[in-house]
Steps between C-alpha positions, in 0.01 A plus 500: 500500500374700800144400418593132475683510831203672660262231380730223622528670837126538527439137411741390773334723756154390395581132527620559854193704580270228369628252758460521876828588669704198590636445847736780585383709207322822592224638280528866409278705733209700359491861615234581754410808698619532857239348736566758772335783309149609589287614213191719475341260253158346573656176625819648643698298247755632255349651183467266206715549189281426198684457169284610206581244236825417678791739440303668222700821530778320315358197320170455312214449743457153651777352284719225640780751547272743683339237723815329615708813548221645712485192719874481548556870568195572716432462869381161612123485500460738207212453256488461124222708342335358188250709303265241355391486136321201343540352153210383284530153655517640858872460563626761744799716412673774701494840328394841630371658182188358340654585161756233413665722239628722784695219666560230238596438137150382406451761227794352310346151493135597460503835317125479429404398853412839643145577605307771677321420825315707755682449828329648802335771292799585279563385142849349475663368183781247492582135552312326785584168667141376474530492117784247503549149633772417748695312230497806277638740758729263691666333204549801274486821699772633731519782751618857458570781745216752470677791671744640247750636751563143615733256321376358172778242471280228654211563261390217277690220677286412804162323481180623660455357848190306590368501854629145526846620393498771765394254769764259374768757589390436861466857622482537876150641457278530195269794434247466220342823375183479291451837323240430227241257632195686362658527154580129483154406627350698210690266269398181682838440662490459877781647707333368817503141374867525408595648838296240689684218323839671542442538875447124525815431301732716714472730803424861400535719810370813323232551236419857402272675254380853425148356457276448802286257302791264453595509869142414593492218245828347611446559872307178556731290284834548677616420849524841665718354772767442235416768245453872559273685261625850416306779331716693253435871457576648159527867402258703714304619196452154347174317551473166681301262271270347764381802698549752218658732757832674466783361706528840670153437644568139595806596705256664743308172541755286679234327706337369184842396364562307822191290428661356185876531560771468761703786361542765234764567233522870417720723283755659729358849436186398693723497809759772437353738239741675264424856389539649153853614586600139575531533877340269755216654697363407841397135531135406480339302780436202271745257660387567856134499397540168320692348791217602734264303275735201513611544140857452385635777277739426216642784289571470127687695236857475627778511241858626508516632146239776518519861613442465873362788706785741572472431875683172445809644328474231229565227760227234457570351845399835651156463341449154646598631842233768472240221478636248751703699753322817599361589842137469388463160333651232283339348194474123504668448165654675199443397138815574304680439171831493692464259796872506593472872578183454704671215685806704594286795606291288736778278633788746517384860540182492708502590869865590461502862609802465731735355243844387602808650344615351169701184538878518490637455151199642320554771239499864598190695408627806313259769392480664162425864577341395828162329485447645152219258423285673762616864503688713248861387506764675710247693707482521876188282494662234281793471741274496806289226343810298413621504860154406628488216247824348627756603238860426597668753272340825385646669194560849367596563139679832531424787264636855511329837472671786319600653833663179623230349722499120492158335516340161431334420168523206264631703205631850431202552267239664721228405251529151646373522854377863517275745317802696373386514138185692586696749711822538299416409142742762369786314670431178308782388271667190363836390640604184311776423754228439756195375309336501160186684609470866584492580869509765769823422682562559868833677448318768301282603797575630848395303803233758581349432158525124538349478845198695374420213262243231575621138493324271254426130540673309219381177341779299334252381237388835362159514338539189285398250768252741663650414836548792733609519860290629788340810341391628842869562576594622154657825628533430873809584705798722431847453358778473756857623495786260551560648845135444594520144371808426711342653807186288447707183462690564824186588692319185389801272548457315171746221430667710238485750217586484131621816326482476123717737293466533124607750234784624721727559200238707320410702808867580563600592146177658373315632804791582729354284778700260716244235594764261636649761731154612610402144594827439683459819704137426583583151624788633706293781648238245602782285653419201280872467430575460871250230595444134420146438626330603177623365169588764239494395136631719221356390167587615150517371147830690471814338640671838515239608757556187708874556481451830685373303802780245500642622830163518677532162673162529673319525169398216272546580131239367257539493122168536323506289182204632305550294187335161464781243500507125463844435644799673652853424390761430766685812393191720543429354844861558603472859380182553703686385811737794463218749537204336674397261773159433346305526177142580417377308195171479317261210555538388142875471547421220744225308321442412137157586365305352208143621440468611865612159623827445687698253293820499705751705695827666412827454684531867593409465869725198542791675331467810714467306822799284414699823505343599834296776336160562657209491254186714513216456248280779365218583458233290665149636461156379601310570179412171330615628159857497634482134608583193296227235470706267722425727796120455461468882478595502871778738613557291813600202283745717308654627824529144630672395178765772516552447873499121520559387144729749330678580829544874456621703798247779463195596300430853383128561505234769466286312753714421807191406700431199279858378529495554875177303529671201338831530688321508835259218422554155651429361152827643367673202665497214248690256719273192541607480864353843564147360459367833375128526416557561130855526360520771235724334244721664239427418139699248302630666180393302198235295682203667333664583169605134486133402476456709186572357160774679304249597233302705754798710607653793319839442337782533750652844512872555476652501849576835659864611488744388765647766724846604384772713660413779258150508649637545851776760495421871453734792436609706801263775607578841347569802712211719609452780250460856619146628505582802284661287229246540217645208307390266776143622540250212509343420167718734295562351160268208578625183348849624419653326799275198515786266427761663719674306773398767749149356501638170625370303204604140455565299188223263391506150650664223303291204379454215743665162427280260307555207737326670792350259755226556754504396862196407709482554872501192720193588702278502192454123493225527759308747282555285192350200680167683510458421128497122562134419458463750218735325261410145596131556434577668170714206392226262609264669258 
């Protein structure tokens, strides 16, 4: 039903878009960069966004979906980049790889069609376009996504795009790349003849090739006043077919390049080299040298879903800014698989060093262990970075040493976040009440032992995804005590602090440590209980802990709901109100996910807010593996969706700088009257998954349980055991008390009702409208 409604909606929008606006009807504005900016490009104009095969980071390259989504979601004046291949009968198609079996279903239809050819000195075996007629490939073969980390749900349903198809989508600018001219000439098929005819059929502002011979051949056949010829550099160690020189040698011959081209297209590493440790090195002089010769410089190789150099903290917009907004130069264009991200980087974040404060009503930026995506969590450097990055609320998860010193660390297991195991292996044991794995627990060591440990950078993805965080800072900084944290917060005048308390029942009954009393005293000693300028939040997953702060009127109590829930009963919400002013809930308690696509939303946020309970969402991270496909592997889009679409009151993040960048950007205002350069829109749940046939999606999973009263209320905290009471020593009789009420355990959630309904946010209609041309063209086929 959702899919049908989506198609009807798109048809209505497309019919309106196909007609000129009637009197009094205003056409939707296309986003464009602010004219007041001055750029260090060759012409002084804003850098060009060049979409490689459209939005190919999500859809198969050059498909109708990819082309039209790229046009709708990119800056005005952006270019569509078509990699030209020719069929046996000289029909041009848009595909990057010369082997069709890497990007299409051709091997299924012509299983005996593979051949071996020598292409620029290398023998390559597979299916080649020049062995098939246009009818064979266009009528039978469909596109597939050739990067396996990208969605496969659109494979096999979209036809190959011809050059005529791509031009028919009416891109603002068209860029035709000709990568294999010498190879095709060997087989009596002329790329130059095709391009000459195509240039007469429609304006082609850019024609590029990695072959100097082709540029010379086509130079006299196109109008250079309307078409710029661009020389494409490939890998430095590859050989250019005409001159037989390596591209690393040709990059030193810009004067010669100028004789055949108006610009160059280079892999981004030619400009900002990346060393073997995946850090950006000093920029080369290529851009300035080329500009001196009068050559434009366009950089290629941009994609959101790759391991970026660690300098960028997994924020793809930061990489674009390195190329277009540094003090030395700006490239003239960026070739990308994700044009919406390039567009927002150029339009929203460039030349924006003196950002304004976040707009009123935007969510709070709450850290998770400080800026733990950049430095080891809960260290002095992580907190300093968080403040510099614009965090509103900095957090401290309080742990206790054996001698009663409170300090900040994400978990009582020192193996997570420090090198404790290498120093205190003999202290390692299993305490089922706390976790299933063995650990070295903070309450087993004195503070003098703990502060001698080195912090360790933690990746939430372990070794499976091979994604690590900033290795250069892997053991930087030092752990801080709670008192030091409070002193830092006061000195830096942050908006507020969040103190997280867990395992209080266990610490009291088994370790003889009063974490609640220690926190209360520390806050009082730092006078946080006698001021109202800085917000104090007390967070816990244990209502008995929050109950201890009931009379602290200056504090805001936050219940941390760790379980994934799909709903919250009225009774459970009413029970929360007795103990807390706010809740922290997981992201997947807000949205429904199917195969990494957002299929809908739950009612949890609405139910909490109806009871005047503030809602914070955790955890938002920059790494693309944590992002649903709907976000285009762009953490900014996810932040915008939780802020503007799902209407949470705060986001808990490992990367507060990325959230701050969005909150302070003019593009965070989606009001049409604001006339922002490029509105960063929230996603529309179900918009993309609605384009996928049911057969391509995994069977729907059973909904998560609804929150019940039994999930909310905890037993009262036990008294603090005496230190010399051997029966209460930590870890004694491991497992024997794992089910005791002292540990604050809760009964398992009850099943959710079967008639659960989703709700979509109102603002999403604008995002959904971006799919107009996509569906209409598909239906037309």
